[in-house]
């Protein structure tokens, strides 16, 4: 069984984790094009190397960030997203748009 | 066709035999529990004169025999194992922005496992080392048991070390059956 280090809960079986996509800067959903938003939501950079990814420890619903080599599948580091994000991201609804 | 399923909500014990060391599984789903979550949850606990500096994944007994469990720096559960729940409303209500009540009275079943071989038995169902050396009294593990997300807390109840197991209500029948199956090996007469 592959083991992943959860920053909150410690080492756990990989079956307890859910992949959440690559960590990328979010474009402004009110200003960017549909193509840019679709690229952000649906597409990943698939080049071989170390990638920074969102993962969730499902039993505790805890989201964190992992750095993983996508060829060897070695998990190099996991850490709390507070290291990268200091503020909650809130969304405007865009209700006034036509 | 007869069913061997046992409802976890009927407050049944797995075995009426009081042999020392035998495993017992009790259903405390009707006991009172509530919780809060949010960026200001810790400060709110302080305002309620409750311990507010618990480390994540720890559980602490309060002087009034309730238990306070910290699941993260922002989520805390207050457990009252000897007090039946009187209603479905959470004890904690939203008091200010950044603190929200948790409806864990309704979301999670509460089972209590006692008996000396409890860690050995759970090793059949859970990948976390729950032996006292690695998982002492006062610690909590959020993990999977029989592939079901489970919060396991190691604490004293009525003077006896026990594991409290918190499981999604909808999966409790399955978890109960899996536990009974795993326990059968340890509760046979040799």
CSV table of C-alpha atoms in Angstrom, one decimal:
chain,number,residue,atom,x,y,z
A,1,UNK,CA,0.0,0.0,0.0
A,2,UNK,CA,1.3,3.4,-0.9
A,3,UNK,CA,1.5,5.8,2.0
A,4,UNK,CA,1.0,9.6,1.8
A,5,UNK,CA,1.9,12.0,4.6
A,6,UNK,CA,-1.1,14.1,5.5
A,7,UNK,CA,0.0,17.4,7.1
A,8,UNK,CA,-2.9,17.2,9.6
A,9,UNK,CA,-3.3,13.5,10.2
A,10,UNK,CA,0.1,11.9,9.5
A,11,UNK,CA,0.9,8.9,7.3
A,12,UNK,CA,-2.2,7.3,5.8
A,13,UNK,CA,-3.0,4.8,3.1
A,14,UNK,CA,-3.3,6.4,-0.3
A,15,UNK,CA,-6.8,5.0,-0.6
A,16,UNK,CA,-7.8,7.7,2.0
A,17,UNK,CA,-6.9,10.5,-0.4
A,18,UNK,CA,-8.7,12.2,-3.3
A,19,UNK,CA,-6.9,14.1,-6.0
A,20,UNK,CA,-8.1,17.7,-6.5
A,21,UNK,CA,-6.2,19.0,-9.5
A,22,UNK,CA,-3.1,21.1,-10.0
A,23,UNK,CA,-2.5,24.2,-8.0
A,24,UNK,CA,-2.6,27.1,-10.5
A,25,UNK,CA,-3.3,30.9,-10.2
A,26,UNK,CA,-7.1,31.4,-10.6
A,27,UNK,CA,-8.0,33.8,-13.3
A,28,UNK,CA,-10.7,36.3,-12.4
A,29,UNK,CA,-13.9,34.5,-13.3
A,30,UNK,CA,-15.7,37.8,-14.1
A,31,UNK,CA,-13.0,39.1,-16.4
A,32,UNK,CA,-11.3,36.1,-18.1
A,33,UNK,CA,-12.5,34.5,-21.3
A,34,UNK,CA,-14.5,31.3,-21.3
A,35,UNK,CA,-11.5,29.6,-22.9
A,36,UNK,CA,-9.2,30.7,-20.1
A,37,UNK,CA,-11.7,29.6,-17.4
A,38,UNK,CA,-12.1,26.2,-19.1
A,39,UNK,CA,-8.4,25.9,-19.3
A,40,UNK,CA,-8.1,26.6,-15.6
A,41,UNK,CA,-10.9,24.2,-14.6
A,42,UNK,CA,-10.3,21.3,-16.9
A,43,UNK,CA,-6.8,21.2,-18.3
A,44,UNK,CA,-3.5,20.3,-16.6
A,45,UNK,CA,0.1,20.9,-17.7
A,46,UNK,CA,1.1,17.4,-18.4
A,47,UNK,CA,4.9,18.0,-18.8
A,48,UNK,CA,7.1,15.5,-16.9
A,49,UNK,CA,8.4,17.0,-13.7
A,50,UNK,CA,7.5,18.1,-10.2
A,51,UNK,CA,3.9,19.2,-10.0
A,52,UNK,CA,2.1,21.0,-7.2
A,53,UNK,CA,-1.4,19.5,-6.6
A,54,UNK,CA,-4.4,19.8,-4.4
A,55,UNK,CA,-5.2,16.6,-2.4
A,56,UNK,CA,-7.9,15.9,0.1
A,57,UNK,CA,-7.7,13.5,3.1
A,58,UNK,CA,-11.3,12.3,2.7
A,59,UNK,CA,-12.0,11.0,6.3
A,60,UNK,CA,-11.2,14.5,7.7
A,61,UNK,CA,-12.2,16.6,4.7
A,62,UNK,CA,-8.9,18.3,4.9
A,63,UNK,CA,-7.4,19.9,1.8
A,64,UNK,CA,-3.7,20.3,1.5
A,65,UNK,CA,-1.0,20.7,-1.2
A,66,UNK,CA,1.4,18.0,-2.4
A,67,UNK,CA,4.5,18.2,-4.6
A,68,UNK,CA,4.8,15.1,-6.6
A,69,UNK,CA,7.0,13.9,-9.5
A,70,UNK,CA,4.5,12.8,-12.1
A,71,UNK,CA,6.8,10.3,-13.7
A,72,UNK,CA,8.2,8.5,-10.7
A,73,UNK,CA,5.0,9.2,-8.6
A,74,UNK,CA,7.3,10.1,-5.7
A,75,UNK,CA,5.6,12.5,-3.3
A,76,UNK,CA,8.3,14.9,-2.3
A,77,UNK,CA,6.4,17.2,0.1
A,78,UNK,CA,3.0,17.8,1.6
A,79,UNK,CA,1.9,21.0,3.4
A,80,UNK,CA,-1.0,23.1,4.6
A,81,UNK,CA,-2.4,25.4,2.0
A,82,UNK,CA,-1.8,28.2,4.5
A,83,UNK,CA,1.8,28.3,3.3
A,84,UNK,CA,0.5,29.6,-0.1
A,85,UNK,CA,-2.8,31.2,0.6
A,86,UNK,CA,-3.4,33.7,3.4
A,87,UNK,CA,-7.0,34.7,2.5
A,88,UNK,CA,-10.2,33.0,1.7
A,89,UNK,CA,-11.2,33.5,-2.0
A,90,UNK,CA,-14.8,34.6,-2.3
A,91,UNK,CA,-16.7,34.7,-5.6
A,92,UNK,CA,-19.0,37.4,-6.9
A,93,UNK,CA,-22.2,35.9,-8.4
A,94,UNK,CA,-22.3,38.0,-11.6
A,95,UNK,CA,-26.1,38.3,-11.2
A,96,UNK,CA,-26.1,41.7,-12.9
A,97,UNK,CA,-24.7,40.3,-16.1
A,98,UNK,CA,-27.0,40.1,-19.1
B,1,UNK,CA,-34.6,-15.8,4.9
B,2,UNK,CA,-33.5,-14.4,8.2
B,3,UNK,CA,-31.1,-11.5,8.6
B,4,UNK,CA,-28.3,-11.3,11.0
B,5,UNK,CA,-28.1,-7.5,10.9
B,6,UNK,CA,-28.2,-5.7,14.2
B,7,UNK,CA,-29.4,-2.1,14.3
B,8,UNK,CA,-26.8,0.2,15.9
B,9,UNK,CA,-29.5,2.4,17.1
B,10,UNK,CA,-31.0,-0.1,19.6
B,11,UNK,CA,-28.3,0.4,22.2
B,12,UNK,CA,-27.4,-3.3,22.1
B,13,UNK,CA,-24.1,-4.6,23.4
B,14,UNK,CA,-22.3,-7.2,21.3
B,15,UNK,CA,-22.0,-9.6,24.2
B,16,UNK,CA,-23.6,-9.8,27.6
B,17,UNK,CA,-20.7,-11.8,28.9
B,18,UNK,CA,-18.6,-9.8,31.3
B,19,UNK,CA,-15.4,-11.9,31.0
B,20,UNK,CA,-12.4,-9.7,31.6
B,21,UNK,CA,-10.8,-8.7,28.3
B,22,UNK,CA,-13.8,-9.4,26.1
B,23,UNK,CA,-14.7,-6.9,23.6
B,24,UNK,CA,-17.9,-4.9,23.9
B,25,UNK,CA,-19.5,-2.6,21.3
B,26,UNK,CA,-22.1,-0.1,22.5
B,27,UNK,CA,-24.2,2.2,20.5
B,28,UNK,CA,-24.1,5.8,22.0
B,29,UNK,CA,-25.8,7.4,19.0
B,30,UNK,CA,-28.5,8.8,21.2
B,31,UNK,CA,-26.0,10.5,23.5
B,32,UNK,CA,-25.6,14.2,23.3
B,33,UNK,CA,-22.9,15.7,21.0
B,34,UNK,CA,-22.4,19.0,19.2
B,35,UNK,CA,-19.6,20.9,17.6
B,36,UNK,CA,-18.4,24.1,16.0
B,37,UNK,CA,-16.2,24.8,13.0
B,38,UNK,CA,-14.7,28.0,11.7
B,39,UNK,CA,-11.7,30.3,11.8
B,40,UNK,CA,-12.9,31.8,15.1
B,41,UNK,CA,-14.0,28.5,16.7
B,42,UNK,CA,-11.1,28.4,19.1
B,43,UNK,CA,-11.8,32.0,20.3
B,44,UNK,CA,-15.4,31.0,20.7
B,45,UNK,CA,-14.5,28.1,22.9
B,46,UNK,CA,-12.5,30.4,25.1
B,47,UNK,CA,-15.6,32.7,25.4
B,48,UNK,CA,-17.5,29.7,26.6
B,49,UNK,CA,-14.8,28.9,29.2
B,50,UNK,CA,-13.9,25.7,27.4
B,51,UNK,CA,-10.3,24.6,26.7
B,52,UNK,CA,-9.3,26.3,23.5
B,53,UNK,CA,-5.7,25.3,23.0
B,54,UNK,CA,-6.2,21.6,22.1
B,55,UNK,CA,-3.9,20.3,19.4
B,56,UNK,CA,-5.6,18.8,16.4
B,57,UNK,CA,-6.5,15.1,16.7
B,58,UNK,CA,-6.7,15.1,20.5
B,59,UNK,CA,-9.5,14.6,23.0
B,60,UNK,CA,-9.7,15.9,26.6
B,61,UNK,CA,-12.0,15.1,29.5
B,62,UNK,CA,-13.7,18.1,31.1
B,63,UNK,CA,-14.4,18.3,34.9
B,64,UNK,CA,-18.1,17.7,34.2
B,65,UNK,CA,-17.3,14.4,32.4
B,66,UNK,CA,-18.0,15.7,29.0
B,67,UNK,CA,-15.3,15.4,26.4
B,68,UNK,CA,-13.9,18.0,24.0
B,69,UNK,CA,-12.4,16.7,20.8
B,70,UNK,CA,-10.3,18.8,18.4
B,71,UNK,CA,-10.3,17.6,14.8
B,72,UNK,CA,-8.3,20.5,13.5
B,73,UNK,CA,-7.4,24.0,14.6
B,74,UNK,CA,-10.9,25.0,13.4
B,75,UNK,CA,-13.2,22.2,14.4
B,76,UNK,CA,-14.2,21.0,17.8
B,77,UNK,CA,-16.8,18.4,19.0
B,78,UNK,CA,-18.3,18.4,22.5
B,79,UNK,CA,-19.3,15.0,23.6
B,80,UNK,CA,-21.6,14.0,26.5
B,81,UNK,CA,-21.6,10.2,26.6
B,82,UNK,CA,-23.8,9.9,29.7
B,83,UNK,CA,-26.5,12.4,28.7
B,84,UNK,CA,-29.2,11.3,26.3
B,85,UNK,CA,-30.0,13.8,23.6
B,86,UNK,CA,-33.2,15.7,24.3
B,87,UNK,CA,-33.7,17.2,20.9
B,88,UNK,CA,-32.1,17.4,17.5
B,89,UNK,CA,-30.9,21.0,17.8
B,90,UNK,CA,-27.2,21.5,18.2
B,91,UNK,CA,-26.1,22.8,21.6
B,92,UNK,CA,-23.8,25.2,19.9
B,93,UNK,CA,-25.5,27.9,17.9
B,94,UNK,CA,-23.9,30.3,15.5
B,95,UNK,CA,-22.8,33.2,17.7
B,96,UNK,CA,-20.7,35.3,15.4
B,97,UNK,CA,-19.2,35.3,11.9
B,98,UNK,CA,-16.6,32.6,11.5
B,99,UNK,CA,-18.2,30.1,13.9
B,100,UNK,CA,-20.8,27.6,12.7
B,101,UNK,CA,-22.6,24.8,14.5
B,102,UNK,CA,-22.1,21.2,13.4
B,103,UNK,CA,-25.0,18.9,13.2
B,104,UNK,CA,-23.0,15.9,14.3
B,105,UNK,CA,-25.9,14.6,16.4
B,106,UNK,CA,-27.6,13.7,13.1
B,107,UNK,CA,-24.7,13.2,10.8
B,108,UNK,CA,-22.6,10.7,12.7
B,109,UNK,CA,-23.4,7.6,14.7
B,110,UNK,CA,-21.4,7.1,17.9
B,111,UNK,CA,-20.2,3.6,18.8
B,112,UNK,CA,-18.0,2.8,21.8
B,113,UNK,CA,-15.6,-0.1,21.8
B,114,UNK,CA,-14.1,-1.4,25.0
B,115,UNK,CA,-12.1,-4.4,26.0
B,116,UNK,CA,-8.4,-5.2,26.1
B,117,UNK,CA,-7.9,-6.5,22.6
B,118,UNK,CA,-9.7,-3.6,21.0
B,119,UNK,CA,-6.6,-2.4,19.1
B,120,UNK,CA,-5.8,-5.9,17.9
B,121,UNK,CA,-9.3,-6.3,16.7
B,122,UNK,CA,-9.4,-3.0,14.9
B,123,UNK,CA,-6.1,-3.9,13.2
B,124,UNK,CA,-8.3,-6.2,11.1
B,125,UNK,CA,-10.3,-3.3,9.8
B,126,UNK,CA,-8.0,-0.2,10.0
B,127,UNK,CA,-4.5,0.6,8.8
B,128,UNK,CA,-3.6,3.0,11.6
B,129,UNK,CA,-1.6,1.5,14.5
B,130,UNK,CA,-4.1,1.9,17.4
B,131,UNK,CA,-2.0,0.1,20.1
B,132,UNK,CA,-1.6,2.2,23.2
B,133,UNK,CA,2.1,2.8,22.5
B,134,UNK,CA,1.4,4.5,19.2
B,135,UNK,CA,-2.2,5.7,20.0
B,136,UNK,CA,-2.3,6.7,23.7
B,137,UNK,CA,-5.3,7.9,25.7
B,138,UNK,CA,-6.2,11.4,24.5
B,139,UNK,CA,-5.4,10.9,20.9
B,140,UNK,CA,-7.7,10.9,17.8
B,141,UNK,CA,-7.3,9.4,14.4
B,142,UNK,CA,-9.4,10.4,11.4
B,143,UNK,CA,-9.1,7.5,9.1
B,144,UNK,CA,-10.9,4.6,7.4
B,145,UNK,CA,-12.3,1.5,9.1
B,146,UNK,CA,-13.5,-1.2,6.8
B,147,UNK,CA,-13.1,1.4,4.1
B,148,UNK,CA,-15.6,3.7,5.8
B,149,UNK,CA,-14.4,7.1,7.0
B,150,UNK,CA,-14.3,7.0,10.8
B,151,UNK,CA,-13.1,9.2,13.6
B,152,UNK,CA,-11.5,7.1,16.3
B,153,UNK,CA,-10.9,8.7,19.7
B,154,UNK,CA,-9.1,7.0,22.6
B,155,UNK,CA,-10.4,8.1,26.0
B,156,UNK,CA,-11.6,7.0,29.3
B,157,UNK,CA,-15.3,6.3,29.8
B,158,UNK,CA,-16.6,5.3,33.3
B,159,UNK,CA,-13.0,4.7,34.3
B,160,UNK,CA,-12.3,2.3,31.4
B,161,UNK,CA,-10.2,3.0,28.3
B,162,UNK,CA,-12.4,2.9,25.2
B,163,UNK,CA,-12.4,3.8,21.5
B,164,UNK,CA,-15.2,6.1,20.4
B,165,UNK,CA,-16.0,5.5,16.8
B,166,UNK,CA,-17.9,8.2,14.8
B,167,UNK,CA,-19.3,7.0,11.5
B,168,UNK,CA,-21.5,8.5,8.9
B,169,UNK,CA,-25.1,7.6,9.9
B,170,UNK,CA,-25.9,6.1,6.5
B,171,UNK,CA,-23.0,3.6,6.8
B,172,UNK,CA,-23.5,2.5,10.4
B,173,UNK,CA,-25.3,-0.7,9.7
B,174,UNK,CA,-22.4,-1.9,7.5
B,175,UNK,CA,-19.8,-0.8,10.0
B,176,UNK,CA,-21.6,-2.4,12.9
B,177,UNK,CA,-21.8,-5.7,11.0
B,178,UNK,CA,-18.1,-5.5,10.0
B,179,UNK,CA,-17.1,-4.8,13.7
B,180,UNK,CA,-19.2,-7.7,14.9
B,181,UNK,CA,-17.6,-10.0,12.4
B,182,UNK,CA,-14.1,-8.9,13.4
B,183,UNK,CA,-15.0,-9.2,17.1
B,184,UNK,CA,-16.2,-12.7,16.9
B,185,UNK,CA,-12.6,-14.0,16.7
B,186,UNK,CA,-11.8,-12.4,20.0
B,187,UNK,CA,-14.9,-13.2,22.0
B,188,UNK,CA,-14.9,-17.0,21.5
B,189,UNK,CA,-14.3,-19.3,24.5
B,190,UNK,CA,-10.9,-21.0,24.3
